[in-house]
C-alpha cells in the first residue's frame, strides 16, 4: 500500500567506530510494513538498540541500506526524517517541570485534549489524575517522585503526543506490569491505526502478539515470523521462551 511508515533493512551491517571493527549487526534484511507492529527480541548485546538506532540515523549502516518510506535514510534531511518518528529510549528522561510540560516536550503546540489522549493511550492518565495536582504536578529531578513504570508510561505519552508515523519502543515497558502493557498495546491498536511500531523487548509476552517478531543473536537475524512459527522453527526464540 502507499501508507506511510514503511521501513526496509537491506543487507545492513554495522560496527561502531572505535569498536575494534567487530560487527554489531551482520547482513540484516527485513521490512516493517506500514501499520505493522514488529517485535525485536534477543539477549543482551545482540544488537537490538543498535538496529533501531539506524532508523533515525543516530548511526549509519557500515554496509547495506536502511529505507524509510522507500527512501535511503542517508538521502533525507535528518530533521525531516526524525519528525516522522518517536523513540522512547531505554532510560527515560524526565525533567524538572510539570507532568504536562514533560508530556508536551518537543510538541508545545499540542492541545490539552491531544495530551490527555496520549496519556490515556500510554495508561498514564489514571495515575496522573490520582495525584493532587494532576497534569500540573511537579516532576522532581529525574522523575524521582514516580515509579519506574510510571516514568516509562510518561515517556510513551510524550512519544505519542507527537503523532509519529513510526514509534520505536526500546525496552520501554520493562518496568510496566504485563496487564498494563497489554492495555497500552490495545490502546495503540485502537487509536493509532496505521502507526508502524517497533517494539524491543526482553520478555516474550511483550512481543508475542506482534505481527512479526525479529530474533537477533550476536548481531545476526536468526528468525523472523509470528510467535507460533518461531516457537516451531527458531531455536534461539525457544530458548528465550523457556528461560
Ligand atoms: P540490551 O540493550 O542490553 O538488551 O542489548 P542490545 O541487544 O540492545 O544490544 P546493543 O545494540 O545495545 O549492543 C550491541 C553490541 O554493541 C554490544 O556488544 C555492545 O557492547 C556494543 N555497543 C553498544 N553501544 C555501543 C557504543 O556506543 N560504542 C561501541 N563501541 N559499542 C557499543
PDB file of C-alpha atoms and ligand atoms in Angstrom:
ATOM      1  CA  UNK A   1       0.000   0.000   0.000  1.00  0.00           C
ATOM      2  CA  UNK A   2       1.001   3.657  -0.057  1.00  0.00           C
ATOM      3  CA  UNK A   3       0.668   4.023   3.708  1.00  0.00           C
ATOM      4  CA  UNK A   4       3.455   5.852   5.490  1.00  0.00           C
ATOM      5  CA  UNK A   5       5.800   4.337   7.971  1.00  0.00           C
ATOM      6  CA  UNK A   6       7.422   1.582   5.942  1.00  0.00           C
ATOM      7  CA  UNK A   7      10.946   0.611   6.990  1.00  0.00           C
ATOM      8  CA  UNK A   8      13.303  -1.604   4.976  1.00  0.00           C
ATOM      9  CA  UNK A   9      16.601  -3.023   6.150  1.00  0.00           C
ATOM     10  CA  UNK A  10      18.564  -4.277   3.149  1.00  0.00           C
ATOM     11  CA  UNK A  11      21.707  -6.311   3.887  1.00  0.00           C
ATOM     12  CA  UNK A  12      22.592  -3.989   6.741  1.00  0.00           C
ATOM     13  CA  UNK A  13      25.842  -4.449   8.618  1.00  0.00           C
ATOM     14  CA  UNK A  14      27.089  -2.113  11.298  1.00  0.00           C
ATOM     15  CA  UNK A  15      30.089  -1.673  13.545  1.00  0.00           C
ATOM     16  CA  UNK A  16      30.769   1.171  15.957  1.00  0.00           C
ATOM     17  CA  UNK A  17      33.678   3.456  15.219  1.00  0.00           C
ATOM     18  CA  UNK A  18      36.432   2.525  17.608  1.00  0.00           C
ATOM     19  CA  UNK A  19      34.595  -0.718  18.322  1.00  0.00           C
ATOM     20  CA  UNK A  20      37.607  -2.834  17.295  1.00  0.00           C
ATOM     21  CA  UNK A  21      35.961  -3.488  13.919  1.00  0.00           C
ATOM     22  CA  UNK A  22      33.673  -6.221  15.224  1.00  0.00           C
ATOM     23  CA  UNK A  23      30.274  -6.286  13.538  1.00  0.00           C
ATOM     24  CA  UNK A  24      27.401  -5.459  15.867  1.00  0.00           C
ATOM     25  CA  UNK A  25      24.897  -6.168  13.054  1.00  0.00           C
ATOM     26  CA  UNK A  26      25.558  -8.658  10.282  1.00  0.00           C
ATOM     27  CA  UNK A  27      23.719  -8.618   6.942  1.00  0.00           C
ATOM     28  CA  UNK A  28      20.251  -7.847   8.319  1.00  0.00           C
ATOM     29  CA  UNK A  29      17.365  -7.852   5.845  1.00  0.00           C
ATOM     30  CA  UNK A  30      13.688  -7.396   6.766  1.00  0.00           C
ATOM     31  CA  UNK A  31      10.826  -4.951   6.342  1.00  0.00           C
ATOM     32  CA  UNK A  32       8.263  -3.319   8.601  1.00  0.00           C
ATOM     33  CA  UNK A  33       5.148  -2.591   6.558  1.00  0.00           C
ATOM     34  CA  UNK A  34       3.024   0.499   7.211  1.00  0.00           C
ATOM     35  CA  UNK A  35       0.904  -0.079  10.293  1.00  0.00           C
ATOM     36  CA  UNK A  36       2.697  -3.221  11.370  1.00  0.00           C
ATOM     37  CA  UNK A  37       3.849  -3.929  14.890  1.00  0.00           C
ATOM     38  CA  UNK A  38       7.225  -5.630  14.753  1.00  0.00           C
ATOM     39  CA  UNK A  39       8.787  -7.108  17.866  1.00  0.00           C
ATOM     40  CA  UNK A  40      12.563  -7.296  18.246  1.00  0.00           C
ATOM     41  CA  UNK A  41      13.894  -9.774  20.747  1.00  0.00           C
ATOM     42  CA  UNK A  42      17.298 -11.178  21.610  1.00  0.00           C
ATOM     43  CA  UNK A  43      19.669 -11.485  24.513  1.00  0.00           C
ATOM     44  CA  UNK A  44      21.521  -8.506  25.930  1.00  0.00           C
ATOM     45  CA  UNK A  45      24.137  -7.222  23.485  1.00  0.00           C
ATOM     46  CA  UNK A  46      22.518  -8.942  20.491  1.00  0.00           C
ATOM     47  CA  UNK A  47      22.226  -5.590  18.686  1.00  0.00           C
ATOM     48  CA  UNK A  48      18.592  -4.548  19.204  1.00  0.00           C
ATOM     49  CA  UNK A  49      19.225  -0.916  20.202  1.00  0.00           C
ATOM     50  CA  UNK A  50      21.915  -0.534  17.546  1.00  0.00           C
ATOM     51  CA  UNK A  51      19.468  -1.814  14.919  1.00  0.00           C
ATOM     52  CA  UNK A  52      16.736   0.717  15.698  1.00  0.00           C
ATOM     53  CA  UNK A  53      19.328   3.497  16.091  1.00  0.00           C
ATOM     54  CA  UNK A  54      19.960   3.264  12.355  1.00  0.00           C
ATOM     55  CA  UNK A  55      16.389   4.383  11.575  1.00  0.00           C
ATOM     56  CA  UNK A  56      16.678   7.980  12.917  1.00  0.00           C
ATOM     57  CA  UNK A  57      20.358   7.939  11.886  1.00  0.00           C
ATOM     58  CA  UNK A  58      21.828   8.016  15.364  1.00  0.00           C
ATOM     59  CA  UNK A  59      24.344   5.898  13.447  1.00  0.00           C
ATOM     60  CA  UNK A  60      24.686   4.954   9.790  1.00  0.00           C
ATOM     61  CA  UNK A  61      24.957   1.440   8.422  1.00  0.00           C
ATOM     62  CA  UNK A  62      28.503   0.359   7.584  1.00  0.00           C
ATOM     63  CA  UNK A  63      27.119  -1.725   4.705  1.00  0.00           C
ATOM     64  CA  UNK A  64      23.684  -2.005   3.153  1.00  0.00           C
ATOM     65  CA  UNK A  65      20.750   0.376   3.159  1.00  0.00           C
ATOM     66  CA  UNK A  66      18.026   1.465   5.571  1.00  0.00           C
ATOM     67  CA  UNK A  67      14.958   2.945   3.892  1.00  0.00           C
ATOM     68  CA  UNK A  68      12.058   4.846   5.402  1.00  0.00           C
ATOM     69  CA  UNK A  69       9.038   5.197   3.114  1.00  0.00           C
ATOM     70  CA  UNK A  70      11.183   3.793   0.341  1.00  0.00           C
ATOM     71  CA  UNK A  71      13.944   6.402   0.580  1.00  0.00           C
ATOM     72  CA  UNK A  72      17.512   5.718   1.717  1.00  0.00           C
ATOM     73  CA  UNK A  73      17.741   7.480   5.097  1.00  0.00           C
ATOM     74  CA  UNK A  74      21.130   8.931   4.111  1.00  0.00           C
ATOM     75  CA  UNK A  75      19.362  10.944   1.408  1.00  0.00           C
ATOM     76  CA  UNK A  76      16.839  12.530   3.782  1.00  0.00           C
ATOM     77  CA  UNK A  77      17.306  15.643   5.897  1.00  0.00           C
ATOM     78  CA  UNK A  78      17.781  14.162   9.400  1.00  0.00           C
ATOM     79  CA  UNK A  79      15.367  16.707  10.850  1.00  0.00           C
ATOM     80  CA  UNK A  80      12.576  15.693   8.436  1.00  0.00           C
ATOM     81  CA  UNK A  81      13.407  12.033   8.979  1.00  0.00           C
ATOM     82  CA  UNK A  82      13.138  12.356  12.760  1.00  0.00           C
ATOM     83  CA  UNK A  83       9.857  14.267  12.547  1.00  0.00           C
ATOM     84  CA  UNK A  84       8.232  11.077  11.240  1.00  0.00           C
ATOM     85  CA  UNK A  85       9.203   9.041  14.269  1.00  0.00           C
ATOM     86  CA  UNK A  86       9.197   8.980  18.028  1.00  0.00           C
ATOM     87  CA  UNK A  87      11.654   6.960  20.033  1.00  0.00           C
ATOM     88  CA  UNK A  88      11.237   6.002  23.645  1.00  0.00           C
ATOM     89  CA  UNK A  89      14.747   5.219  24.892  1.00  0.00           C
ATOM     90  CA  UNK A  90      15.673   2.530  27.396  1.00  0.00           C
ATOM     91  CA  UNK A  91      16.443   5.113  30.033  1.00  0.00           C
ATOM     92  CA  UNK A  92      13.583   7.557  30.378  1.00  0.00           C
ATOM     93  CA  UNK A  93      14.461  11.226  30.538  1.00  0.00           C
ATOM     94  CA  UNK A  94      12.089  13.395  32.557  1.00  0.00           C
ATOM     95  CA  UNK A  95      12.975  16.907  33.630  1.00  0.00           C
ATOM     96  CA  UNK A  96      12.020  19.199  36.471  1.00  0.00           C
ATOM     97  CA  UNK A  97       8.707  20.729  35.482  1.00  0.00           C
ATOM     98  CA  UNK A  98       5.067  19.746  35.401  1.00  0.00           C
ATOM     99  CA  UNK A  99       3.720  16.458  34.113  1.00  0.00           C
ATOM    100  CA  UNK A 100       2.089  18.441  31.312  1.00  0.00           C
ATOM    101  CA  UNK A 101       5.373  20.067  30.287  1.00  0.00           C
ATOM    102  CA  UNK A 102       7.073  16.697  30.300  1.00  0.00           C
ATOM    103  CA  UNK A 103       4.456  15.093  28.061  1.00  0.00           C
ATOM    104  CA  UNK A 104       4.310  18.048  25.661  1.00  0.00           C
ATOM    105  CA  UNK A 105       8.088  18.334  25.437  1.00  0.00           C
ATOM    106  CA  UNK A 106       9.086  18.853  21.796  1.00  0.00           C
ATOM    107  CA  UNK A 107       5.450  19.371  20.785  1.00  0.00           C
ATOM    108  CA  UNK A 108       4.448  22.578  22.546  1.00  0.00           C
ATOM    109  CA  UNK A 109       1.544  23.208  20.189  1.00  0.00           C
ATOM    110  CA  UNK A 110      -0.255  20.070  21.374  1.00  0.00           C
ATOM    111  CA  UNK A 111      -3.661  20.840  22.880  1.00  0.00           C
ATOM    112  CA  UNK A 112      -4.762  19.600  26.293  1.00  0.00           C
ATOM    113  CA  UNK A 113      -7.055  17.110  24.544  1.00  0.00           C
ATOM    114  CA  UNK A 114      -4.192  15.715  22.459  1.00  0.00           C
ATOM    115  CA  UNK A 115      -2.009  15.495  25.535  1.00  0.00           C
ATOM    116  CA  UNK A 116      -4.692  13.698  27.524  1.00  0.00           C
ATOM    117  CA  UNK A 117      -5.387  11.213  24.708  1.00  0.00           C
ATOM    118  CA  UNK A 118      -1.656  10.422  24.538  1.00  0.00           C
ATOM    119  CA  UNK A 119      -1.599   9.923  28.316  1.00  0.00           C
ATOM    120  CA  UNK A 120      -4.666   7.694  28.146  1.00  0.00           C
ATOM    121  CA  UNK A 121      -3.116   5.510  25.433  1.00  0.00           C
ATOM    122  CA  UNK A 122       0.066   5.226  27.493  1.00  0.00           C
ATOM    123  CA  UNK A 123      -2.026   4.220  30.537  1.00  0.00           C
ATOM    124  CA  UNK A 124      -0.693   7.266  32.393  1.00  0.00           C
ATOM    125  CA  UNK A 125      -3.894   9.325  32.649  1.00  0.00           C
ATOM    126  CA  UNK A 126      -5.314   7.488  35.667  1.00  0.00           C
ATOM    127  CA  UNK A 127      -2.243   7.755  37.890  1.00  0.00           C
ATOM    128  CA  UNK A 128      -1.731  11.379  36.857  1.00  0.00           C
ATOM    129  CA  UNK A 129      -5.326  12.187  37.816  1.00  0.00           C
ATOM    130  CA  UNK A 130      -4.875  10.454  41.168  1.00  0.00           C
ATOM    131  CA  UNK A 131      -2.099  12.859  42.167  1.00  0.00           C
ATOM    132  CA  UNK A 132      -3.447  16.027  43.870  1.00  0.00           C
ATOM    133  CA  UNK A 133      -2.198  18.403  41.153  1.00  0.00           C
ATOM    134  CA  UNK A 134      -2.942  16.156  38.172  1.00  0.00           C
ATOM    135  CA  UNK A 135      -1.243  17.342  34.993  1.00  0.00           C
ATOM    136  CA  UNK A 136       0.147  20.334  36.923  1.00  0.00           C
ATOM    137  CA  UNK A 137       2.007  18.060  39.379  1.00  0.00           C
ATOM    138  CA  UNK A 138       5.731  18.703  39.560  1.00  0.00           C
ATOM    139  CA  UNK A 139       8.086  16.059  38.307  1.00  0.00           C
ATOM    140  CA  UNK A 140      11.152  16.078  40.523  1.00  0.00           C
ATOM    141  CA  UNK A 141      14.692  15.984  39.262  1.00  0.00           C
ATOM    142  CA  UNK A 142      14.956  12.864  37.098  1.00  0.00           C
ATOM    143  CA  UNK A 143      11.353  11.979  37.843  1.00  0.00           C
ATOM    144  CA  UNK A 144      12.095  10.801  41.363  1.00  0.00           C
ATOM    145  CA  UNK A 145       8.514  11.058  42.587  1.00  0.00           C
ATOM    146  CA  UNK A 146       7.290   8.496  40.066  1.00  0.00           C
ATOM    147  CA  UNK A 147       7.904   4.766  39.926  1.00  0.00           C
ATOM    148  CA  UNK A 148       9.983   3.287  37.122  1.00  0.00           C
ATOM    149  CA  UNK A 149       6.888   2.011  35.337  1.00  0.00           C
ATOM    150  CA  UNK A 150       5.107   5.353  35.690  1.00  0.00           C
ATOM    151  CA  UNK A 151       8.110   7.184  34.244  1.00  0.00           C
ATOM    152  CA  UNK A 152       8.112   4.809  31.295  1.00  0.00           C
ATOM    153  CA  UNK A 153       4.420   5.483  30.712  1.00  0.00           C
ATOM    154  CA  UNK A 154       5.026   9.263  30.793  1.00  0.00           C
ATOM    155  CA  UNK A 155       7.781   8.777  28.205  1.00  0.00           C
ATOM    156  CA  UNK A 156       5.435   6.778  25.995  1.00  0.00           C
ATOM    157  CA  UNK A 157       2.812   9.535  26.317  1.00  0.00           C
ATOM    158  CA  UNK A 158       5.464  12.065  25.287  1.00  0.00           C
ATOM    159  CA  UNK A 159       6.199   9.996  22.177  1.00  0.00           C
ATOM    160  CA  UNK A 160       2.517   9.564  21.263  1.00  0.00           C
ATOM    161  CA  UNK A 161       1.651  13.258  21.555  1.00  0.00           C
ATOM    162  CA  UNK A 162       3.930  13.820  18.573  1.00  0.00           C
ATOM    163  CA  UNK A 163       1.624  11.601  16.441  1.00  0.00           C
ATOM    164  CA  UNK A 164       4.507   9.794  14.786  1.00  0.00           C
ATOM    165  CA  UNK A 165       4.288   7.558  11.708  1.00  0.00           C
ATOM    166  CA  UNK A 166       6.841   5.303  13.354  1.00  0.00           C
ATOM    167  CA  UNK A 167       7.022   4.543  17.062  1.00  0.00           C
ATOM    168  CA  UNK A 168      10.110   2.853  18.459  1.00  0.00           C
ATOM    169  CA  UNK A 169       9.867   1.492  21.979  1.00  0.00           C
ATOM    170  CA  UNK A 170      13.300   0.385  23.202  1.00  0.00           C
ATOM    171  CA  UNK A 171      12.516  -1.821  26.159  1.00  0.00           C
ATOM    172  CA  UNK A 172      10.163   0.951  27.262  1.00  0.00           C
ATOM    173  CA  UNK A 173       7.738  -1.223  29.183  1.00  0.00           C
ATOM    174  CA  UNK A 174      10.270  -3.288  31.130  1.00  0.00           C
ATOM    175  CA  UNK A 175       9.052  -1.821  34.438  1.00  0.00           C
ATOM    176  CA  UNK A 176       5.374  -1.869  33.466  1.00  0.00           C
ATOM    177  CA  UNK A 177       3.344  -4.895  34.574  1.00  0.00           C
ATOM    178  CA  UNK A 178       2.124  -7.232  31.844  1.00  0.00           C
ATOM    179  CA  UNK A 179      -1.579  -6.309  32.256  1.00  0.00           C
ATOM    180  CA  UNK A 180      -0.869  -2.580  31.860  1.00  0.00           C
ATOM    181  CA  UNK A 181       1.477  -3.243  28.957  1.00  0.00           C
ATOM    182  CA  UNK A 182      -1.317  -5.173  27.244  1.00  0.00           C
ATOM    183  CA  UNK A 183      -3.657  -2.198  27.729  1.00  0.00           C
ATOM    184  CA  UNK A 184      -1.083   0.122  26.134  1.00  0.00           C
ATOM    185  CA  UNK A 185      -0.832  -2.152  23.110  1.00  0.00           C
ATOM    186  CA  UNK A 186      -4.626  -2.417  22.837  1.00  0.00           C
ATOM    187  CA  UNK A 187      -4.969   1.371  23.004  1.00  0.00           C
ATOM    188  CA  UNK A 188      -2.365   1.781  20.259  1.00  0.00           C
ATOM    189  CA  UNK A 189      -4.250  -0.665  18.054  1.00  0.00           C
ATOM    190  CA  UNK A 190      -7.494   1.194  18.646  1.00  0.00           C
ATOM    191  CA  UNK A 191      -6.410   4.844  18.445  1.00  0.00           C
ATOM    192  CA  UNK A 192      -3.175   4.769  16.478  1.00  0.00           C
ATOM    193  CA  UNK A 193      -4.161   2.698  13.452  1.00  0.00           C
ATOM    194  CA  UNK A 194      -1.617   2.930  10.681  1.00  0.00           C
ATOM    195  CA  UNK A 195       1.207   3.560  13.142  1.00  0.00           C
ATOM    196  CA  UNK A 196       4.253   1.416  12.469  1.00  0.00           C
ATOM    197  CA  UNK A 197       5.568   0.195  15.780  1.00  0.00           C
ATOM    198  CA  UNK A 198       8.930  -1.357  16.612  1.00  0.00           C
ATOM    199  CA  UNK A 199       8.930  -2.975  19.982  1.00  0.00           C
ATOM    200  CA  UNK A 200      12.224  -4.036  21.535  1.00  0.00           C
ATOM    201  CA  UNK A 201      11.699  -6.325  24.491  1.00  0.00           C
ATOM    202  CA  UNK A 202      13.295  -8.842  26.785  1.00  0.00           C
ATOM    203  CA  UNK A 203      10.027 -10.614  27.648  1.00  0.00           C
ATOM    204  CA  UNK A 204       8.264 -12.830  25.131  1.00  0.00           C
ATOM    205  CA  UNK A 205       4.901 -11.610  26.463  1.00  0.00           C
ATOM    206  CA  UNK A 206       5.783  -8.102  25.221  1.00  0.00           C
ATOM    207  CA  UNK A 207       6.114  -9.193  21.597  1.00  0.00           C
ATOM    208  CA  UNK A 208       4.120 -12.410  21.223  1.00  0.00           C
ATOM    209  CA  UNK A 209       1.081 -10.685  19.674  1.00  0.00           C
ATOM    210  CA  UNK A 210       3.158  -8.592  17.228  1.00  0.00           C
ATOM    211  CA  UNK A 211       2.513  -9.007  13.504  1.00  0.00           C
ATOM    212  CA  UNK A 212       6.014 -10.406  13.289  1.00  0.00           C
ATOM    213  CA  UNK A 213       8.988 -10.806  15.542  1.00  0.00           C
ATOM    214  CA  UNK A 214      12.641 -10.414  14.587  1.00  0.00           C
ATOM    215  CA  UNK A 215      15.039 -12.555  16.623  1.00  0.00           C
ATOM    216  CA  UNK A 216      18.611 -11.290  16.940  1.00  0.00           C
ATOM    217  CA  UNK A 217      21.551 -13.308  18.194  1.00  0.00           C
ATOM    218  CA  UNK A 218      25.033 -11.794  18.298  1.00  0.00           C
ATOM    219  CA  UNK A 219      24.167  -9.331  15.545  1.00  0.00           C
ATOM    220  CA  UNK A 220      22.559 -11.881  13.259  1.00  0.00           C
ATOM    221  CA  UNK A 221      18.924 -12.198  12.320  1.00  0.00           C
ATOM    222  CA  UNK A 222      18.255 -15.804  13.297  1.00  0.00           C
ATOM    223  CA  UNK A 223      14.482 -15.830  13.000  1.00  0.00           C
ATOM    224  CA  UNK A 224      11.549 -13.811  11.734  1.00  0.00           C
ATOM    225  CA  UNK A 225       7.883 -14.678  11.939  1.00  0.00           C
ATOM    226  CA  UNK A 226       4.948 -14.932  14.283  1.00  0.00           C
ATOM    227  CA  UNK A 227       5.197 -16.235  17.834  1.00  0.00           C
ATOM    228  CA  UNK A 228       3.744 -19.591  16.738  1.00  0.00           C
ATOM    229  CA  UNK A 229       6.080 -20.038  13.770  1.00  0.00           C
ATOM    230  CA  UNK A 230       9.163 -19.031  15.781  1.00  0.00           C
ATOM    231  CA  UNK A 231       8.240 -21.417  18.586  1.00  0.00           C
ATOM    232  CA  UNK A 232       8.283 -24.181  15.964  1.00  0.00           C
ATOM    233  CA  UNK A 233      11.351 -23.161  13.951  1.00  0.00           C
ATOM    234  CA  UNK A 234      13.672 -20.860  15.881  1.00  0.00           C
ATOM    235  CA  UNK A 235      15.950 -22.388  18.461  1.00  0.00           C
ATOM    236  CA  UNK A 236      17.016 -19.011  19.938  1.00  0.00           C
ATOM    237  CA  UNK A 237      13.357 -17.993  20.317  1.00  0.00           C
ATOM    238  CA  UNK A 238      12.553 -21.313  22.006  1.00  0.00           C
ATOM    239  CA  UNK A 239      15.406 -20.730  24.425  1.00  0.00           C
ATOM    240  CA  UNK A 240      14.167 -17.235  25.290  1.00  0.00           C
ATOM    241  CA  UNK A 241      10.651 -18.657  25.720  1.00  0.00           C
ATOM    242  CA  UNK A 242      11.867 -21.322  28.117  1.00  0.00           C
ATOM    243  CA  UNK A 243      14.122 -19.061  30.173  1.00  0.00           C
TER     244      UNK A 243
HETATM  245  P1  LIG B   1      20.460  -4.697  25.563  1.00  0.00           P
HETATM  246  O1  LIG B   1      20.053  -3.264  25.443  1.00  0.00           O
HETATM  247  O2  LIG B   1      21.401  -4.941  26.693  1.00  0.00           O
HETATM  248  O3  LIG B   1      19.312  -5.643  25.544  1.00  0.00           O
HETATM  249  O4  LIG B   1      21.348  -5.034  24.248  1.00  0.00           O
HETATM  250  P2  LIG B   1      21.003  -4.804  22.719  1.00  0.00           P
HETATM  251  O5  LIG B   1      20.508  -6.068  22.133  1.00  0.00           O
HETATM  252  O6  LIG B   1      20.159  -3.598  22.544  1.00  0.00           O
HETATM  253  O7  LIG B   1      22.437  -4.563  22.073  1.00  0.00           O
HETATM  254  P3  LIG B   1      23.155  -3.190  21.694  1.00  0.00           P
HETATM  255  O8  LIG B   1      22.737  -2.804  20.317  1.00  0.00           O
HETATM  256  O9  LIG B   1      22.979  -2.199  22.778  1.00  0.00           O
HETATM  257  O10 LIG B   1      24.678  -3.629  21.684  1.00  0.00           O
HETATM  258  C1  LIG B   1      25.200  -4.490  20.682  1.00  0.00           C
HETATM  259  C2  LIG B   1      26.721  -4.501  20.796  1.00  0.00           C
HETATM  260  O11 LIG B   1      27.223  -3.200  20.515  1.00  0.00           O
HETATM  261  C3  LIG B   1      27.241  -4.859  22.180  1.00  0.00           C
HETATM  262  O12 LIG B   1      28.387  -5.652  22.021  1.00  0.00           O
HETATM  263  C4  LIG B   1      27.593  -3.521  22.777  1.00  0.00           C
HETATM  264  O13 LIG B   1      28.647  -3.648  23.681  1.00  0.00           O
HETATM  265  C5  LIG B   1      28.015  -2.723  21.569  1.00  0.00           C
HETATM  266  N1  LIG B   1      27.741  -1.281  21.725  1.00  0.00           N
HETATM  267  C6  LIG B   1      26.558  -0.702  22.067  1.00  0.00           C
HETATM  268  N2  LIG B   1      26.662   0.638  22.081  1.00  0.00           N
HETATM  269  C7  LIG B   1      27.946   0.936  21.746  1.00  0.00           C
HETATM  270  C8  LIG B   1      28.677   2.148  21.592  1.00  0.00           C
HETATM  271  O14 LIG B   1      28.144   3.249  21.763  1.00  0.00           O
HETATM  272  N3  LIG B   1      30.006   2.033  21.225  1.00  0.00           N
HETATM  273  C9  LIG B   1      30.603   0.830  20.997  1.00  0.00           C
HETATM  274  N4  LIG B   1      31.889   0.800  20.633  1.00  0.00           N
HETATM  275  N5  LIG B   1      29.955  -0.342  21.161  1.00  0.00           N
HETATM  276  C10 LIG B   1      28.630  -0.296  21.517  1.00  0.00           C
END
